[in-house]
Coordinates of N, CA and C in Angstrom, one line a residue:
X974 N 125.9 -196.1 -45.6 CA 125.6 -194.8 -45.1 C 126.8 -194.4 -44.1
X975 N 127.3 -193.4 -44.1 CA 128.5 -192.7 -43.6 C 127.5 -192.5 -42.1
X976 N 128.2 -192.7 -41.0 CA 127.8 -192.7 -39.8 C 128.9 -191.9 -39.0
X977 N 129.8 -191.5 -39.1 CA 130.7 -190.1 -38.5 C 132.3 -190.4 -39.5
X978 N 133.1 -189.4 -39.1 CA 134.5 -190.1 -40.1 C 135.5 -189.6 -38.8
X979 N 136.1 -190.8 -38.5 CA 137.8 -190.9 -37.4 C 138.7 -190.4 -38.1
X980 N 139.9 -190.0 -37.4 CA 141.0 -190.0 -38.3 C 142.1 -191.1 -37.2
X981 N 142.9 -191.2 -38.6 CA 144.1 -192.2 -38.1 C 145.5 -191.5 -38.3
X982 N 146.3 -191.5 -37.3 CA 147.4 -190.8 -37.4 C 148.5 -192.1 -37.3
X983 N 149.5 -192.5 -38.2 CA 150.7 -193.7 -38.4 C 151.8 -192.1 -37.2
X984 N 151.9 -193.3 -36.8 CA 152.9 -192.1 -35.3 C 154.4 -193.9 -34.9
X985 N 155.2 -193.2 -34.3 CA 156.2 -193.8 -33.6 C 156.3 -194.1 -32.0
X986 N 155.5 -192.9 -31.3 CA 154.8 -193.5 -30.3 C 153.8 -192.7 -29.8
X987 N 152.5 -193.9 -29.9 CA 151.2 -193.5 -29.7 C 151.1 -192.5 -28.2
X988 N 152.0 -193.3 -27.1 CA 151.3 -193.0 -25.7 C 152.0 -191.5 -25.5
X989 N 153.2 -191.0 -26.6 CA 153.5 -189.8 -26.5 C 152.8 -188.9 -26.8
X990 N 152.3 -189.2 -28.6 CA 151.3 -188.3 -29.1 C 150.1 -188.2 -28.4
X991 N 149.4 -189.4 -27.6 CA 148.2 -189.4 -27.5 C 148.3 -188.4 -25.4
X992 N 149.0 -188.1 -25.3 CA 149.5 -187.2 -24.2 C 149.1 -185.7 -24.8
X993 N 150.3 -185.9 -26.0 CA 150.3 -184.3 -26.4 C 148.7 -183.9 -26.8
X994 N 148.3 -185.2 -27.7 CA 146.8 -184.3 -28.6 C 145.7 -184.4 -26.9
X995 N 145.6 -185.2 -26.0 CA 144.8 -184.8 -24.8 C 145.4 -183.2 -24.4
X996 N 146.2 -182.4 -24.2 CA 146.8 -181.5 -24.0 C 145.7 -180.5 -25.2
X997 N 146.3 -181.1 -26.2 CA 146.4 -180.0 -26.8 C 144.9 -179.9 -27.8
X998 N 143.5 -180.7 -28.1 CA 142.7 -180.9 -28.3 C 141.7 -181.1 -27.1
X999 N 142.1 -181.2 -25.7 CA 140.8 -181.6 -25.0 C 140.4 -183.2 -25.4
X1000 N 141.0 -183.7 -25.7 CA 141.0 -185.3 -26.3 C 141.1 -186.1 -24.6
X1001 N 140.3 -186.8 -24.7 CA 140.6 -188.3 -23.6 C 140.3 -189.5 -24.3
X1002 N 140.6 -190.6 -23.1 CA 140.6 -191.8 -24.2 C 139.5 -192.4 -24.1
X1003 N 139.6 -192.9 -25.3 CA 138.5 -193.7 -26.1 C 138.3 -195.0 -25.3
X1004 N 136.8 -195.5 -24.7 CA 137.0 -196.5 -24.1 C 136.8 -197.6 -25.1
X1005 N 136.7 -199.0 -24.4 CA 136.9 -199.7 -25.6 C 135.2 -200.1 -25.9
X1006 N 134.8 -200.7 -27.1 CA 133.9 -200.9 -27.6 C 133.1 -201.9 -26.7
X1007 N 131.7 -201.4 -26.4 CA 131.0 -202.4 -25.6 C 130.7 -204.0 -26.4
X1008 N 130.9 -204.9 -25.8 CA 130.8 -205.3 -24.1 C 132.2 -205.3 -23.5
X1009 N 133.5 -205.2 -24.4 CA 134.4 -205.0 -23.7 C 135.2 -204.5 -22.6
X1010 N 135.8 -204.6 -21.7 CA 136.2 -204.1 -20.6 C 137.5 -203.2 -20.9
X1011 N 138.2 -204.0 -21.7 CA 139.8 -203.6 -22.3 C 139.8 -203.2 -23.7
X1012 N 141.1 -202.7 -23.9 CA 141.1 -202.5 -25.2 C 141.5 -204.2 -25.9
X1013 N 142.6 -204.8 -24.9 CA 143.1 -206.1 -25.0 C 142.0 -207.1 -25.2
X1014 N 140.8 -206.6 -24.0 CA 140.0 -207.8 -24.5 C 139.4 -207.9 -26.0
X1015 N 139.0 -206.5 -26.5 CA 138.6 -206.4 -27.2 C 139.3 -206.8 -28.7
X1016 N 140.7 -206.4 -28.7 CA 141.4 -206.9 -29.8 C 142.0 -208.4 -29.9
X1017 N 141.4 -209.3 -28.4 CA 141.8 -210.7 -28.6 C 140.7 -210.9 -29.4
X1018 N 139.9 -210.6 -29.4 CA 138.6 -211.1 -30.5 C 138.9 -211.5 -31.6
X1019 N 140.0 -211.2 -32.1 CA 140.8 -211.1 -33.7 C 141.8 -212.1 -34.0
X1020 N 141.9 -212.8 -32.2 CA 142.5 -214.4 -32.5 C 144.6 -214.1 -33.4
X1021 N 144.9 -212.9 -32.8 CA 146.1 -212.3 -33.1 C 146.3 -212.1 -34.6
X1022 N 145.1 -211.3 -35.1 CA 145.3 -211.1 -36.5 C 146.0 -209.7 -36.5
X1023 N 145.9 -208.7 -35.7 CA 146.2 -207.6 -35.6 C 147.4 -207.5 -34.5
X1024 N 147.6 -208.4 -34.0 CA 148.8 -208.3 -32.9 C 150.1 -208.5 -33.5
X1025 N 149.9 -207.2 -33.9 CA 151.7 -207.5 -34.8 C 152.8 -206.4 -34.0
X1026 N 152.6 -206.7 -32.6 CA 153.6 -205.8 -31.6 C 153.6 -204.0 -31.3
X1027 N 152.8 -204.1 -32.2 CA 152.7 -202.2 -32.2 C 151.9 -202.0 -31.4
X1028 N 151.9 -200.9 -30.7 CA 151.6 -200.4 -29.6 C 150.1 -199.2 -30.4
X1029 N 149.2 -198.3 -30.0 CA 148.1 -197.6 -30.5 C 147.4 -197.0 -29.0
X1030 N 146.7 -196.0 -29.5 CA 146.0 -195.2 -28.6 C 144.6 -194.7 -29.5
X1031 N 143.4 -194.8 -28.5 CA 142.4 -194.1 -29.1 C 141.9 -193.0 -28.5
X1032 N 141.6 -191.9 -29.1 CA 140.9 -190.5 -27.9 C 139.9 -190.3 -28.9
X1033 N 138.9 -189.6 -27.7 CA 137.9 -189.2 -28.3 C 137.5 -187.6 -27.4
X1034 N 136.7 -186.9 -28.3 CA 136.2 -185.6 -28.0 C 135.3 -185.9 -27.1
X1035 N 135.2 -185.4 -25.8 CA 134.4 -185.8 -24.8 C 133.3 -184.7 -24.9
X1036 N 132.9 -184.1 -26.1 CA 131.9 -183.0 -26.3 C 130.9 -183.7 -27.1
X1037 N 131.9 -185.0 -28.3 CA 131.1 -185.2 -29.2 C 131.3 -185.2 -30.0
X1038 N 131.9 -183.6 -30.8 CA 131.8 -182.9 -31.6 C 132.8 -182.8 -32.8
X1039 N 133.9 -183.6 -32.7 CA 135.2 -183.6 -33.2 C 135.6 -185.2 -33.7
X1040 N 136.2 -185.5 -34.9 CA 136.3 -186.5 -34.8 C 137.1 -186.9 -33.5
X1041 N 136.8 -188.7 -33.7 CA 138.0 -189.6 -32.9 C 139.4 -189.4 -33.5
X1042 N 140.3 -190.0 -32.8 CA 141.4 -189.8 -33.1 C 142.4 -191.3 -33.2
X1043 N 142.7 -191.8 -34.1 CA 143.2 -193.3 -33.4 C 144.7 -192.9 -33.7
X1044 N 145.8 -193.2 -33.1 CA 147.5 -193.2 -33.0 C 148.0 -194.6 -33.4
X1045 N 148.0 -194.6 -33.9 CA 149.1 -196.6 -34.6 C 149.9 -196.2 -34.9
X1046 N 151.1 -197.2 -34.4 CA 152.2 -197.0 -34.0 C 152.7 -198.1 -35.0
X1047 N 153.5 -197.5 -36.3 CA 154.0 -197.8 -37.3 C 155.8 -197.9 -37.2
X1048 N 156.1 -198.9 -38.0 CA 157.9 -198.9 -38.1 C 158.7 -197.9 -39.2
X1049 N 157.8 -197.6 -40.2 CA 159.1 -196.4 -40.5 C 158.3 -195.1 -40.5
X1050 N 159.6 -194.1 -40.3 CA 159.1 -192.9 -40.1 C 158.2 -192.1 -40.7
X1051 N 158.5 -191.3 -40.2 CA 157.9 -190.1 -40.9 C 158.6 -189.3 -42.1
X1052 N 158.4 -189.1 -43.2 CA 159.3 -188.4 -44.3 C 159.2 -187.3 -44.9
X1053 N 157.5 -187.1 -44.8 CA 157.0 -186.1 -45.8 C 156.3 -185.2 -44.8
X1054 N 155.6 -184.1 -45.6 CA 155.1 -183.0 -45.0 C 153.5 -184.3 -45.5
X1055 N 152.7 -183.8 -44.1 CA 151.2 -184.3 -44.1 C 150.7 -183.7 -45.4
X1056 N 149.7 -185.1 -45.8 CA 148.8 -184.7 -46.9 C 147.3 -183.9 -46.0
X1057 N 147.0 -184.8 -44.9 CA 145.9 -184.0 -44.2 C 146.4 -183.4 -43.2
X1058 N 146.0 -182.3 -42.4 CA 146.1 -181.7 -41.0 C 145.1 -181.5 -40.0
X1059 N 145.1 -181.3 -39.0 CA 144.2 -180.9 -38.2 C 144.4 -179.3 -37.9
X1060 N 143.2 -178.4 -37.9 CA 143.1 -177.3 -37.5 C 142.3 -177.0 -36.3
X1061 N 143.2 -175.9 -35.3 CA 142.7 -176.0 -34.2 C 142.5 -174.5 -33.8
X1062 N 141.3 -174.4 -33.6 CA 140.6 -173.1 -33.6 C 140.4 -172.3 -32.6
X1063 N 140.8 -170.9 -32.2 CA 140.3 -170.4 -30.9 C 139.1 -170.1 -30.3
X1064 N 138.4 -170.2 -29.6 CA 137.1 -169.6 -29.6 C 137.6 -168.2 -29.1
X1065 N 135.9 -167.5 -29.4 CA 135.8 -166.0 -28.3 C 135.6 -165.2 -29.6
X1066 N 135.0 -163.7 -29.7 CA 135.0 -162.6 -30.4 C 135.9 -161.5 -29.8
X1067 N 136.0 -160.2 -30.7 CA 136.4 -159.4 -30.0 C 137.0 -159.1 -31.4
X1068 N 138.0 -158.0 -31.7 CA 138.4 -157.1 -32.2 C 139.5 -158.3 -33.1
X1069 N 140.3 -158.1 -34.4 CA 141.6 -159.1 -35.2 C 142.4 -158.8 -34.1
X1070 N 142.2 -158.1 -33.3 CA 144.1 -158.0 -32.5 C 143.3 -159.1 -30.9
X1071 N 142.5 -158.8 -30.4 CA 141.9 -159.9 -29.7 C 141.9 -161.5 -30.0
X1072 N 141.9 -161.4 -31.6 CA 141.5 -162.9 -31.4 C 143.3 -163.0 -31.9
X1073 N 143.4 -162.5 -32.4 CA 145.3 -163.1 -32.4 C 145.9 -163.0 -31.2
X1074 N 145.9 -162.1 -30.2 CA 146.2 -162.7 -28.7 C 146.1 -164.0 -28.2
X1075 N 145.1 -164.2 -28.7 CA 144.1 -165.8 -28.2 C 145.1 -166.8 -29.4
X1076 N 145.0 -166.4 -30.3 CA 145.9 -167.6 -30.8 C 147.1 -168.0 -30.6
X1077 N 147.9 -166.2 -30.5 CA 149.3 -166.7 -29.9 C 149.3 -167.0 -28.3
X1078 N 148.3 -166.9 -28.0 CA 148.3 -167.1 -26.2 C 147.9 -168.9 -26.3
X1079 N 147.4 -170.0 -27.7 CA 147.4 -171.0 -27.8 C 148.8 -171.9 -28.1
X1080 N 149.6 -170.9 -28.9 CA 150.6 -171.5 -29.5 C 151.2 -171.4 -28.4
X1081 N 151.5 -170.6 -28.0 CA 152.4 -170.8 -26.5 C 152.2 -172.2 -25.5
X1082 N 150.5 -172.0 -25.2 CA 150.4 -172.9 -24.9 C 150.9 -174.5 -25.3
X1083 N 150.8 -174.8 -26.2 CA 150.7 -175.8 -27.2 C 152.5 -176.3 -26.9
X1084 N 153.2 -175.2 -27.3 CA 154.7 -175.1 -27.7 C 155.6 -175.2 -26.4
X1085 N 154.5 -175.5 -24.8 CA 155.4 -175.5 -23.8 C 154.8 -177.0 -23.8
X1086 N 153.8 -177.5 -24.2 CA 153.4 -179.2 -23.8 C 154.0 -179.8 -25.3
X1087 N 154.4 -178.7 -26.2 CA 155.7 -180.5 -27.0 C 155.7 -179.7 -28.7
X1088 N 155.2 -178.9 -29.2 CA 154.7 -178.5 -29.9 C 156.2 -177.6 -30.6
X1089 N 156.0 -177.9 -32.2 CA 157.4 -176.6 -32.7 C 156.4 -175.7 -33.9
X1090 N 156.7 -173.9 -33.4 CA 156.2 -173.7 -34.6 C 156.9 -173.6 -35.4
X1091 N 156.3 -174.0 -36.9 CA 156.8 -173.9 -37.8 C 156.9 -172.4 -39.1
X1092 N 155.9 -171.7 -39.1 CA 155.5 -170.7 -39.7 C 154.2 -169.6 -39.1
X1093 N 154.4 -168.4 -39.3 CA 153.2 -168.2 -38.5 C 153.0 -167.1 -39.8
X1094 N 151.2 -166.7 -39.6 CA 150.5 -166.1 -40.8 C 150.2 -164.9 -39.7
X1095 N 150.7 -163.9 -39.5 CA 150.9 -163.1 -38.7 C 149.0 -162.5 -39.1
X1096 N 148.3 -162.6 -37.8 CA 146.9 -162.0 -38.0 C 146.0 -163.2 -38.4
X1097 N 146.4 -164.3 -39.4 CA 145.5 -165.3 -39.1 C 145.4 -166.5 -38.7
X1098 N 147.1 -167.3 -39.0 CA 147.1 -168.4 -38.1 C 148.7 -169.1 -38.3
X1099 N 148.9 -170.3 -37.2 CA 150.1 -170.5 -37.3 C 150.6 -172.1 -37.7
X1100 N 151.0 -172.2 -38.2 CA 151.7 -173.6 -38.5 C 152.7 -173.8 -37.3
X1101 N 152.3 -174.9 -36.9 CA 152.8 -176.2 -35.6 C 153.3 -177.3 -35.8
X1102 N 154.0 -178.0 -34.9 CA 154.1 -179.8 -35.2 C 153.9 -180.1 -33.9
X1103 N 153.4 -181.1 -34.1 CA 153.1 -182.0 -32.7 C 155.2 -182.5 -32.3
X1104 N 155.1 -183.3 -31.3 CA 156.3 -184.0 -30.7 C 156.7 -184.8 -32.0
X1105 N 156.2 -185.6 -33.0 CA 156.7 -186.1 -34.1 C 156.4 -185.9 -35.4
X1106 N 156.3 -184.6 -35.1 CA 156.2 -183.6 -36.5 C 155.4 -183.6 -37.3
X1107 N 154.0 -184.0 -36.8 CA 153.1 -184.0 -37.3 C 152.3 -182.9 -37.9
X1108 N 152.3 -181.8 -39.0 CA 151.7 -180.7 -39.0 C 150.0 -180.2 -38.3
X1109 N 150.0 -179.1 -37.8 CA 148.5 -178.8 -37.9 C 148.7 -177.3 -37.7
X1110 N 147.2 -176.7 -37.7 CA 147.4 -175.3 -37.6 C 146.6 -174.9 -36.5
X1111 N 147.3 -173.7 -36.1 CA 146.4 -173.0 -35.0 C 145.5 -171.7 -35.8
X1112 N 144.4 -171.5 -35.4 CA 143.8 -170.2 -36.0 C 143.0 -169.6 -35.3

């Protein structure tokens, strides 16, 4: 039985991204799994099965409502355009020229904490990259 679904993002460094997506999601971090205290303690449990020097970050939606988010920190880059994205929504009503204020008043936002746009759908939404080019959209 499916009990929620994470996403996993392969990044170059976690503690960068996981900066930007708290910025830019309302994301904080994920504590570690009880009874643990650390994330360290928690991953000694695995007797260095998974200690293969890479560094990772976990955040989580402090609402609830959003998946988690895990960052692992992988050795080769990035090459392609994402198969998945994240879309990131404005709230509020009001009139199409209201809510696109709000969106371009997000992308700004977004694009002074690390963000490049990449294309924008003038009226409905814009194509972004996180600090390592990670696609997502603003709408």
């Amino acid at each position: 039985m499916l009990t929620r679904v994470d996403l996993t993002m392969d990044c170059a460094n976690p503690q960068l991204l996981a900066a930007f997506w708290k910025t830019a999601a309302g994301y904080v971090d994920e504590p570690p799994p009880p009874p643990f205290a650390t994330r360290e303690d928690w991953l000694a449990q695995f007797d260095d099965e998974f200690d293969d020097g890479m560094d990772a970050a976990w955040l989580h939606d402090p609402t609830g409502v959003a998946p988690r988010l895990s960052l692992l920190q992988v050795p080769e880059p990035k090459t392609a355009k994402n198969r998945l994205h994240l879309d990131l929504r404005v709230s509020g009503e009001g009139t199409p020229e209201d809510r696109w204020s709000r969106v371009m008043s997000e992308v700004a936002r977004l694009g002074a904490a690390g963000a490049a746009t990449l294309q924008e759908f003038t009226g409905h939404h814009v194509v972004m990259a996180d600090p390592e080019g990670n696609e997502f959209c603003v709408a």
